[in-house]
Coordinates of N, CA and C and ligand atoms in Angstrom, one line a residue:
M1 N 4.9 2.1 19.3 CA 5.1 3.5 19.0 C 4.3 4.4 20.0
S2 N 4.9 5.4 20.6 CA 4.2 6.3 21.5 C 3.1 7.1 20.8
K3 N 2.0 7.3 21.5 CA 0.9 8.0 20.9 C 1.0 9.5 21.0
S4 N 1.9 10.0 22.0 CA 1.9 11.4 22.3 C 2.3 12.3 21.2
P5 N 3.3 12.0 20.4 CA 3.6 12.9 19.3 C 2.5 13.0 18.3
L6 N 1.7 12.0 18.2 CA 0.5 12.0 17.3 C -0.5 13.0 17.8
A7 N -0.7 13.0 19.1 CA -1.8 13.9 19.7 C -1.4 15.3 19.4
A8 N -0.1 15.6 19.4 CA 0.3 17.0 19.2 C 0.0 17.4 17.7
S9 N 0.1 16.6 16.8 CA -0.2 16.9 15.4 C -1.7 16.5 15.1
R10 N -2.6 17.4 15.2 CA -4.0 17.0 15.1 C -4.5 16.7 13.7
H11 N -3.9 17.3 12.7 CA -4.4 17.2 11.4 C -3.7 16.2 10.5
W12 N -2.4 16.2 10.7 CA -1.6 15.3 9.8 C -0.8 14.3 10.5
V13 N -0.8 13.2 10.0 CA 0.1 12.2 10.6 C 1.0 11.7 9.5
I14 N 2.3 11.8 9.6 CA 3.2 11.3 8.6 C 3.6 9.9 9.1
A15 N 3.3 8.9 8.4 CA 3.6 7.6 8.8 C 4.3 6.8 7.7
L16 N 5.3 6.1 8.1 CA 5.9 5.2 7.2 C 5.3 3.8 7.5
M17 N 4.6 3.3 6.6 CA 3.9 2.0 6.9 C 4.0 1.1 5.8
S18 N 3.7 -0.2 6.1 CA 3.7 -1.2 5.1 C 2.4 -1.9 5.2
I19 N 1.8 -2.1 4.0 CA 0.6 -2.8 3.9 C 0.8 -3.9 2.8
V20 N 0.5 -5.1 3.1 CA 0.7 -6.1 2.0 C -0.6 -6.4 1.5
F21 N -0.7 -6.3 0.2 CA -2.0 -6.7 -0.5 C -1.7 -8.0 -1.3
A22 N -2.6 -8.9 -1.1 CA -2.5 -10.1 -2.0 C -3.8 -10.1 -2.7
G23 N -3.8 -10.4 -4.0 CA -5.0 -10.3 -4.7 C -5.3 -8.9 -5.2
C24 N -4.8 -8.0 -4.5 CA -4.6 -6.6 -4.9 C -5.8 -5.8 -5.5
G25 N -6.1 -4.8 -4.8 CA -6.9 -3.7 -5.5 C -8.4 -4.1 -5.7
T26 N -9.1 -4.4 -4.6 CA -10.5 -4.6 -4.8 C -11.3 -3.3 -4.5
S27 N -10.8 -2.4 -3.6 CA -11.5 -1.3 -3.3 C -10.7 0.0 -3.4
S28 N -11.3 1.1 -3.9 CA -10.5 2.3 -4.0 C -10.8 3.2 -2.8
Q29 N -11.7 2.9 -1.9 CA -12.1 3.8 -0.8 C -11.3 3.4 0.5
P30 N -10.8 4.4 1.3 CA -10.3 4.0 2.6 C -11.3 3.3 3.4
V31 N -11.0 2.4 4.2 CA -11.9 1.7 5.1 C -12.2 2.7 6.3
E32 N -13.5 2.9 6.6 CA -13.9 3.9 7.6 C -13.3 3.4 9.0
G33 N -12.7 4.4 9.7 CA -12.2 4.1 11.0 C -10.9 3.3 11.0
Y34 N -10.4 3.1 9.8 CA -9.1 2.3 9.7 C -7.9 3.2 10.2
N35 N -7.1 2.7 11.1 CA -6.0 3.4 11.6 C -4.7 2.7 11.1
P36 N -4.1 3.3 10.1 CA -2.9 2.7 9.5 C -1.8 2.4 10.6
L37 N -1.7 3.2 11.6 CA -0.7 3.1 12.6 C -0.9 1.8 13.4
A38 N -2.1 1.3 13.4 CA -2.4 0.0 14.1 C -1.6 -1.1 13.5
D39 N -1.2 -0.9 12.2 CA -0.5 -2.0 11.5 C 1.0 -1.9 11.6
F40 N 1.4 -0.9 12.3 CA 2.9 -0.6 12.4 C 3.6 -1.7 13.1
E41 N 4.6 -2.2 12.4 CA 5.4 -3.3 13.0 C 6.9 -2.9 13.1
V42 N 7.5 -3.3 14.2 CA 8.9 -3.0 14.3 C 9.7 -4.0 13.5
L43 N 10.6 -3.6 12.6 CA 11.4 -4.5 11.8 C 12.8 -4.7 12.4
D44 N 13.4 -5.7 11.9 CA 14.8 -6.0 12.4 C 15.8 -5.3 11.5
P45 N 16.3 -4.1 11.9 CA 17.1 -3.3 11.0 C 18.4 -4.1 10.6
A46 N 19.0 -4.8 11.5 CA 20.3 -5.5 11.3 C 20.2 -6.4 10.1
S47 N 19.1 -7.2 10.0 CA 19.0 -8.2 8.9 C 18.6 -7.6 7.6
I48 N 17.8 -6.5 7.7 CA 17.4 -5.8 6.5 C 18.6 -5.2 5.8
F49 N 19.6 -4.7 6.5 CA 20.7 -4.1 5.8 C 21.9 -5.1 5.6
A50 N 21.7 -6.4 5.9 CA 22.8 -7.3 5.7 C 23.3 -7.4 4.3
T51 N 24.6 -7.5 4.1 CA 25.1 -7.6 2.8 C 25.9 -8.9 2.6
P52 N 25.8 -9.5 1.4 CA 26.5 -10.8 1.2 C 28.0 -10.6 1.0
E53 N 28.8 -11.6 1.3 CA 30.3 -11.6 1.1 C 30.6 -11.6 -0.4
P54 N 31.4 -10.7 -0.9 CA 31.8 -10.8 -2.3 C 32.7 -11.9 -2.6
Q55 N 32.8 -12.4 -3.8 CA 33.8 -13.4 -4.2 C 35.1 -12.7 -4.6
P56 N 36.2 -13.3 -4.3 CA 37.5 -12.6 -4.6 C 37.5 -12.4 -6.1
S57 N 38.0 -11.2 -6.6 CA 38.0 -10.9 -8.0 C 39.4 -10.4 -8.4
S58 N 39.8 -10.7 -9.6 CA 41.0 -10.2 -10.2 C 40.8 -8.9 -10.8
D59 N 39.5 -8.5 -11.0 CA 39.2 -7.2 -11.7 C 39.2 -6.0 -10.8
Y60 N 39.0 -6.3 -9.5 CA 38.9 -5.2 -8.5 C 39.7 -5.5 -7.3
T61 N 40.1 -4.4 -6.6 CA 41.0 -4.6 -5.4 C 40.1 -4.9 -4.2
T62 N 40.8 -5.5 -3.2 CA 40.0 -5.8 -2.0 C 39.5 -4.6 -1.4
E63 N 40.2 -3.5 -1.5 CA 39.8 -2.2 -0.9 C 38.5 -1.7 -1.6
Q64 N 38.4 -1.9 -2.9 CA 37.2 -1.5 -3.6 C 36.0 -2.3 -3.2
L65 N 36.2 -3.6 -3.0 CA 35.1 -4.5 -2.7 C 34.7 -4.3 -1.2
T66 N 35.6 -4.0 -0.4 CA 35.3 -3.7 1.0 C 34.5 -2.4 1.1
R67 N 35.0 -1.4 0.4 CA 34.3 -0.1 0.4 C 32.9 -0.2 -0.2
G68 N 32.8 -1.0 -1.3 CA 31.5 -1.2 -1.9 C 30.5 -1.8 -1.0
R69 N 31.0 -2.8 -0.3 CA 30.1 -3.5 0.6 C 29.7 -2.6 1.8
Y70 N 30.6 -1.9 2.3 CA 30.3 -0.9 3.3 C 29.3 0.1 2.9
L71 N 29.4 0.6 1.7 CA 28.5 1.7 1.2 C 27.1 1.1 0.9
V72 N 27.1 -0.1 0.4 CA 25.8 -0.8 0.1 C 25.0 -1.0 1.4
G73 N 25.7 -1.4 2.4 CA 25.1 -1.6 3.7 C 24.6 -0.2 4.3
L74 N 25.5 0.8 4.2 CA 25.2 2.1 4.7 C 24.0 2.8 4.0
L75 N 24.0 2.6 2.7 CA 22.9 3.3 1.9 C 21.6 2.5 1.9
G76 N 21.6 1.3 2.5 CA 20.4 0.6 2.7 C 19.8 0.0 1.4
C77 N 20.7 -0.4 0.5 CA 20.2 -1.0 -0.8 C 19.3 -2.2 -0.5
G78 N 19.7 -3.0 0.5 CA 19.0 -4.2 0.8 C 17.7 -4.0 1.4
S79 N 17.4 -2.8 1.9 CA 16.1 -2.6 2.5 C 15.0 -2.7 1.5
C80 N 15.3 -2.5 0.2 CA 14.4 -2.8 -0.9 C 14.8 -4.0 -1.7
H81 N 16.1 -4.2 -2.0 CA 16.5 -5.2 -3.0 C 16.7 -6.6 -2.4
T82 N 16.6 -6.7 -1.1 CA 16.6 -8.1 -0.5 C 15.2 -8.6 -0.4
D83 N 15.0 -9.8 -0.8 CA 13.7 -10.4 -0.8 C 13.2 -10.5 0.7
G84 N 12.0 -10.1 0.9 CA 11.3 -10.1 2.2 C 11.6 -8.9 3.1
A85 N 12.7 -8.1 2.8 CA 13.0 -7.0 3.6 C 11.9 -6.0 3.8
L86 N 11.2 -5.8 2.7 CA 10.1 -4.8 2.8 C 9.0 -5.2 3.7
V87 N 8.9 -6.4 4.0 CA 7.8 -6.9 5.0 C 8.5 -7.4 6.3
G88 N 9.7 -7.0 6.5 CA 10.4 -7.3 7.8 C 10.8 -8.8 8.0
D89 N 10.9 -9.5 6.8 CA 11.3 -10.9 6.9 C 12.3 -11.2 5.8
P90 N 13.5 -10.6 5.9 CA 14.5 -10.8 4.9 C 15.0 -12.2 4.7
N91 N 15.1 -12.6 3.5 CA 15.5 -14.0 3.2 C 17.1 -14.0 3.1
P92 N 17.8 -14.6 4.0 CA 19.3 -14.6 4.0 C 19.9 -15.2 2.7
A93 N 19.1 -16.1 2.1 CA 19.6 -16.7 0.8 C 19.4 -15.8 -0.4
R94 N 18.7 -14.7 -0.2 CA 18.4 -13.8 -1.3 C 18.8 -12.4 -1.0
L95 N 19.9 -12.2 -0.3 CA 20.4 -10.9 0.0 C 20.7 -10.1 -1.3
L96 N 20.1 -9.0 -1.5 CA 20.3 -8.1 -2.7 C 19.9 -8.8 -4.0
A97 N 19.1 -9.9 -3.9 CA 18.7 -10.7 -5.1 C 17.3 -10.4 -5.5
G98 N 16.8 -9.2 -5.2 CA 15.5 -8.7 -5.7 C 14.4 -9.1 -4.8
S99 N 13.3 -8.3 -4.9 CA 12.2 -8.4 -4.0 C 11.0 -8.9 -4.7
S100 N 10.4 -10.0 -4.1 CA 9.1 -10.5 -4.7 C 7.9 -9.7 -4.2
T101 N 8.2 -8.8 -3.2 CA 7.2 -7.8 -2.8 C 7.5 -6.5 -3.5
G102 N 6.5 -5.9 -4.0 CA 6.7 -4.6 -4.8 C 6.5 -3.4 -3.9
I103 N 6.7 -2.2 -4.5 CA 6.4 -1.0 -3.9 C 5.4 -0.2 -4.8
A104 N 4.3 0.2 -4.2 CA 3.3 1.0 -4.9 C 3.8 2.4 -5.0
Y105 N 3.8 2.9 -6.3 CA 4.3 4.3 -6.4 C 3.1 5.3 -6.6
T106 N 1.9 4.7 -6.7 CA 0.7 5.5 -6.6 C -0.1 4.9 -5.5
S107 N -1.0 5.7 -4.9 CA -1.7 5.3 -3.7 C -2.8 4.3 -3.9
P108 N -2.7 3.2 -3.1 CA -3.8 2.2 -3.2 C -5.1 2.7 -2.6
F109 N -5.0 3.8 -1.8 CA -6.2 4.4 -1.2 C -7.0 5.2 -2.2
R110 N -6.3 5.7 -3.2 CA -6.9 6.5 -4.3 C -7.2 5.7 -5.5
N111 N -6.3 4.8 -5.9 CA -6.5 4.0 -7.1 C -6.6 2.5 -6.7
S112 N -7.7 1.9 -7.2 CA -7.8 0.5 -6.8 C -6.6 -0.3 -7.3
N113 N -6.0 0.1 -8.4 CA -4.9 -0.7 -9.0 C -3.7 0.3 -9.1
P114 N -2.9 0.5 -8.0 CA -1.8 1.5 -8.1 C -0.7 0.9 -9.0
G115 N 0.2 1.8 -9.5 CA 1.4 1.3 -10.2 C 2.4 0.8 -9.2
I116 N 3.1 -0.3 -9.6 CA 4.0 -1.0 -8.6 C 5.3 -1.3 -9.3
V117 N 6.4 -1.1 -8.6 CA 7.7 -1.6 -9.0 C 8.2 -2.6 -8.1
Y118 N 8.9 -3.6 -8.7 CA 9.5 -4.7 -7.9 C 11.1 -4.5 -7.9
P119 N 11.7 -4.2 -6.8 CA 13.1 -3.9 -6.8 C 13.9 -5.1 -7.3
P120 N 14.7 -4.9 -8.4 CA 15.3 -6.0 -9.2 C 16.4 -6.7 -8.4
N121 N 16.8 -7.8 -9.0 CA 17.9 -8.6 -8.5 C 19.2 -7.9 -8.8
L122 N 20.0 -7.6 -7.8 CA 21.3 -6.9 -8.1 C 22.5 -7.8 -8.1
T123 N 22.3 -9.1 -8.0 CA 23.4 -10.0 -8.1 C 23.7 -10.3 -9.6
P124 N 24.9 -10.7 -9.9 CA 25.3 -10.8 -11.3 C 24.8 -12.1 -12.1
D125 N 23.6 -12.6 -11.7 CA 23.1 -13.7 -12.5 C 22.8 -13.2 -13.9
M126 N 23.1 -14.0 -14.9 CA 23.0 -13.5 -16.3 C 21.5 -13.4 -16.7
E127 N 20.7 -14.3 -16.3 CA 19.3 -14.3 -16.7 C 18.4 -13.4 -15.9
T128 N 18.6 -13.4 -14.6 CA 17.6 -12.7 -13.7 C 18.2 -11.5 -12.9
G129 N 19.5 -11.3 -13.1 CA 20.2 -10.2 -12.4 C 20.9 -9.3 -13.3
L130 N 22.0 -8.7 -12.8 CA 22.8 -7.7 -13.5 C 24.0 -8.3 -14.3
G131 N 24.0 -9.6 -14.5 CA 25.2 -10.3 -15.1 C 25.6 -9.6 -16.4
S132 N 24.7 -9.2 -17.2 CA 25.0 -8.7 -18.5 C 25.3 -7.1 -18.5
W133 N 25.1 -6.5 -17.4 CA 25.3 -5.1 -17.3 C 26.7 -4.7 -17.3
T134 N 27.1 -3.6 -18.1 CA 28.5 -3.1 -18.0 C 28.6 -2.3 -16.7
M135 N 29.8 -2.1 -16.3 CA 30.1 -1.3 -15.1 C 29.5 0.2 -15.4
E136 N 29.7 0.7 -16.6 CA 29.2 2.0 -16.9 C 27.7 2.1 -16.7
R137 N 27.0 1.1 -17.2 CA 25.5 1.2 -17.1 C 25.1 1.1 -15.6
L138 N 25.8 0.3 -14.9 CA 25.5 0.1 -13.5 C 25.8 1.4 -12.7
I139 N 26.9 2.1 -13.0 CA 27.2 3.3 -12.3 C 26.2 4.4 -12.6
T140 N 25.9 4.5 -13.9 CA 24.9 5.5 -14.4 C 23.6 5.3 -13.7
M141 N 23.1 4.0 -13.6 CA 21.9 3.7 -13.0 C 21.9 4.2 -11.5
I142 N 22.9 3.9 -10.8 CA 23.0 4.3 -9.4 C 23.0 5.8 -9.2
R143 N 23.8 6.5 -10.0 CA 23.9 7.9 -9.8 C 22.9 8.8 -10.5
V144 N 22.4 8.3 -11.7 CA 21.5 9.2 -12.4 C 20.1 8.6 -12.6
G145 N 20.0 7.4 -12.1 CA 18.6 6.8 -12.2 C 18.2 6.4 -13.6
T146 N 19.1 6.3 -14.5 CA 18.7 6.0 -15.9 C 19.6 4.8 -16.4
T147 N 19.1 4.2 -17.5 CA 19.9 3.2 -18.2 C 20.7 4.0 -19.2
E148 N 21.6 3.3 -20.0 CA 22.4 4.0 -20.9 C 21.6 4.5 -22.1
H149 N 20.3 4.0 -22.2 CA 19.4 4.6 -23.2 C 18.6 5.7 -22.7
S150 N 18.9 6.2 -21.5 CA 18.3 7.3 -20.9 C 16.8 7.1 -20.5
A151 N 16.4 5.8 -20.4 CA 15.1 5.5 -19.9 C 15.2 5.8 -18.4
S152 N 14.4 6.7 -17.9 CA 14.5 7.1 -16.5 C 13.8 6.1 -15.6
S153 N 14.4 5.9 -14.4 CA 13.8 4.9 -13.5 C 12.8 5.7 -12.6
L154 N 11.9 5.0 -12.0 CA 11.0 5.7 -11.1 C 11.7 6.2 -9.9
P155 N 11.2 7.3 -9.3 CA 11.9 7.9 -8.2 C 11.7 7.1 -6.9
V156 N 11.1 5.9 -7.0 CA 11.0 5.0 -5.8 C 12.3 4.7 -5.3
M157 N 13.3 4.4 -6.1 CA 14.7 4.2 -5.7 C 15.3 5.6 -5.5
P158 N 15.9 5.8 -4.3 CA 16.4 7.2 -4.0 C 17.6 7.6 -4.7
W159 N 17.7 7.4 -6.1 CA 18.9 7.8 -6.8 C 19.2 9.3 -6.8
P160 N 18.1 10.2 -6.6 CA 18.5 11.6 -6.5 C 19.5 11.9 -5.3
A161 N 19.3 11.1 -4.2 CA 20.3 11.2 -3.1 C 21.6 10.6 -3.5
Y162 N 21.6 9.5 -4.2 CA 22.8 8.8 -4.6 C 23.6 9.6 -5.6
S163 N 23.0 10.6 -6.3 CA 23.7 11.3 -7.3 C 24.9 12.1 -6.7
N164 N 24.9 12.2 -5.4 CA 26.1 12.9 -4.8 C 27.3 11.9 -4.5
I165 N 27.1 10.7 -4.8 CA 28.1 9.7 -4.6 C 29.3 10.0 -5.5
T166 N 30.5 10.0 -5.0 CA 31.7 10.3 -5.8 C 31.9 9.2 -6.8
G167 N 32.6 9.5 -7.9 CA 32.9 8.5 -9.0 C 33.5 7.2 -8.4
E168 N 34.5 7.5 -7.5 CA 35.2 6.3 -6.9 C 34.3 5.4 -6.1
D169 N 33.4 6.1 -5.3 CA 32.5 5.3 -4.5 C 31.5 4.5 -5.3
A170 N 31.0 5.2 -6.4 CA 30.1 4.5 -7.3 C 30.7 3.3 -8.0
L171 N 32.0 3.5 -8.3 CA 32.8 2.4 -8.9 C 32.9 1.2 -7.9
S172 N 33.1 1.5 -6.6 CA 33.3 0.5 -5.6 C 32.0 -0.2 -5.4
I173 N 30.8 0.5 -5.5 CA 29.5 -0.2 -5.3 C 29.3 -1.1 -6.5
A174 N 29.6 -0.6 -7.7 CA 29.3 -1.5 -8.9 C 30.3 -2.7 -8.8
A175 N 31.5 -2.5 -8.4 CA 32.5 -3.6 -8.4 C 32.0 -4.6 -7.4
Y176 N 31.5 -4.2 -6.2 CA 31.0 -5.1 -5.2 C 29.8 -5.9 -5.7
L177 N 28.9 -5.2 -6.4 CA 27.7 -5.9 -6.9 C 28.1 -7.0 -8.0
K178 N 29.1 -6.6 -8.8 CA 29.6 -7.5 -9.9 C 30.3 -8.7 -9.3
S179 N 30.8 -8.6 -8.0 CA 31.6 -9.7 -7.4 C 30.7 -10.5 -6.5
L180 N 29.4 -10.3 -6.4 CA 28.6 -11.1 -5.6 C 28.4 -12.5 -6.2
P181 N 28.2 -13.5 -5.4 CA 27.8 -14.8 -5.9 C 26.4 -14.6 -6.6
P182 N 26.3 -15.1 -7.9 CA 25.0 -14.9 -8.6 C 23.9 -15.7 -7.9
V183 N 22.7 -15.1 -7.8 CA 21.6 -15.7 -7.2 C 20.5 -15.7 -8.3
V184 N 19.9 -16.9 -8.6 CA 18.9 -16.9 -9.6 C 17.5 -16.6 -8.9
H185 N 17.0 -15.4 -9.2 CA 15.7 -15.0 -8.6 C 15.1 -14.0 -9.6
R186 N 14.0 -14.4 -10.2 CA 13.3 -13.4 -11.1 C 12.2 -12.7 -10.3
V187 N 12.3 -11.4 -10.3 CA 11.3 -10.7 -9.6 C 10.0 -10.5 -10.5
P188 N 8.9 -10.3 -9.9 CA 7.7 -10.0 -10.8 C 7.9 -8.8 -11.6
G189 N 7.3 -8.7 -12.8 CA 7.4 -7.6 -13.6 C 6.6 -6.4 -13.0
N190 N 7.1 -5.2 -13.3 CA 6.5 -4.0 -12.8 C 5.0 -3.9 -13.4
V191 N 4.2 -3.3 -12.6 CA 2.7 -3.2 -12.9 C 2.4 -1.8 -13.2
S192 N 1.8 -1.5 -14.3 CA 1.4 -0.1 -14.6 C 0.2 0.3 -13.8
R193 N 0.0 1.5 -13.6 CA -1.2 2.0 -12.9 C -2.4 1.6 -13.6
G194 N -3.4 1.1 -12.9 CA -4.7 0.7 -13.5 C -4.7 -0.8 -13.8
E195 N -3.5 -1.4 -13.8 CA -3.4 -2.9 -14.1 C -3.5 -3.6 -12.8
P196 N -4.1 -4.8 -12.7 CA -4.1 -5.6 -11.5 C -2.8 -6.2 -11.2
A197 N -2.4 -6.3 -9.9 CA -1.1 -6.9 -9.5 C -1.3 -8.3 -9.1
E198 N -0.4 -9.2 -9.5 CA -0.5 -10.6 -9.0 C 0.4 -10.9 -7.9
A199 N 1.3 -10.1 -7.6 CA 2.2 -10.3 -6.5 C 2.0 -9.2 -5.4
P200 N 2.3 -9.5 -4.1 CA 2.1 -8.6 -3.1 C 2.9 -7.3 -3.2
Y201 N 2.5 -6.3 -2.6 CA 3.3 -5.0 -2.6 C 3.0 -4.2 -1.3
V202 N 3.9 -3.3 -1.0 CA 3.7 -2.4 0.1 C 3.5 -1.0 -0.5
H203 N 3.0 -0.1 0.4 CA 2.9 1.3 0.0 C 3.5 2.1 1.1
L204 N 4.4 3.0 0.8 CA 5.1 3.8 1.8 C 4.5 5.2 1.5
G205 N 4.0 5.9 2.5 CA 3.4 7.2 2.1 C 3.1 8.1 3.2
V206 N 2.4 9.2 2.8 CA 2.0 10.2 3.8 C 0.5 10.1 3.9
Y207 N 0.0 10.0 5.0 CA -1.5 9.8 5.2 C -2.1 10.9 6.0
Q208 N -3.3 11.2 5.6 CA -4.1 12.2 6.4 C -4.9 11.5 7.4
R209 N -4.9 12.0 8.6 CA -5.7 11.4 9.7 C -7.2 11.7 9.5
I210 N -8.0 10.7 9.6 CA -9.4 10.9 9.5 C -10.0 11.2 10.9
E211 N -10.5 12.4 11.2 CA -10.9 12.8 12.5 C -12.3 12.2 12.8
Ligands
HEC1 C1 13.5 2.6 -1.6 C2 13.9 1.3 -2.3 C3 15.2 1.2 -3.0 C4 16.4 1.4 -2.4 C5 16.8 1.9 -1.0 C6 17.4 1.1 -3.5 N1 16.7 0.8 -4.6 FE1 17.6 0.2 -6.4 N2 15.7 0.1 -7.2 C7 14.5 0.2 -6.5 C8 13.4 0.0 -7.5 C9 11.9 0.0 -7.1 C10 14.0 -0.3 -8.7 C11 13.3 -0.5 -10.0 C12 12.9 0.9 -10.6 C13 12.2 0.8 -11.9 O1 11.8 -0.3 -12.4 O2 11.9 1.9 -12.4 C14 15.4 -0.2 -8.5 C15 16.4 -0.4 -9.5 C16 17.7 -0.5 -9.4 C17 18.7 -0.9 -10.4 C18 18.4 -1.2 -11.8 C19 18.3 -2.7 -11.9 C20 17.5 -3.3 -13.1 O3 17.5 -4.5 -13.3 O4 16.8 -2.5 -13.8 C21 19.9 -0.9 -9.8 C22 21.3 -1.2 -10.4 C23 19.8 -0.5 -8.4 N3 18.4 -0.3 -8.2 C24 20.8 -0.4 -7.5 C25 20.6 0.0 -6.2 C26 21.7 0.3 -5.3 C27 23.2 0.0 -5.6 C28 21.1 0.8 -4.1 C29 21.8 1.3 -2.9 C30 22.9 2.2 -3.1 C31 19.7 0.8 -4.3 N4 19.4 0.4 -5.6 C32 18.8 1.2 -3.4 C33 14.4 0.4 -5.2 C34 15.4 0.8 -4.3

């Protein structure tokens, strides 16, 4: 990454970065002289957005499945929901099957134990994925960020942007996810703020430059 744009902005640096914590949350203070941008790594965008082939289905048309696959790739669902994608090492056997790496939704620089969500398995496995979800529940989750019981999901998933998806497109996405080969993969449970995390996580955020 070039340094020149950073020099122009003397006070604030907006950086999209990934830090993996194992053992998680030993210190609440930023490390003096630590430069988050030094950890910046170039990821392989092609594999992060890869989508699995759906299984032929009698419930949905080929057009719906093709459209759903196209939208899931375009909207980048796999950048969070594919195992390893968040750390630049997507597992091709677990495309869209949930991430063992979580996303901190509070800052690890401020809280020694930030809150963390683990993007769930979107394949239709009955035990570990969306196998038991109705189409309606799936569509509502994508467009409104809630379950049918109105429990709202954390804004880590960009559902406010997806709320503009048309009903037909949301149906195609849900049909595509329902037609994926089921992959057995249980992601770690979400971690509440203040609780220690046992699985790694990344933090995506806005950072103030320490002069
Ligand atoms: C920036 C990361 C990110 C992106 C991109 C993303 N999600 Fe998510 N998604 C999450 C997280 C994190 C959760 C869990 C939220 C929670 O537990 O509150 C989630 C939850 C879900 C759920 C609920 C699953 C369950 O078992 O509770 C569905 C369905 C879902 N996402 C579908 C999608 C689809 C479809 C796309 C693309 C159109 C997408 N997501 C894009 C991060 C993401």
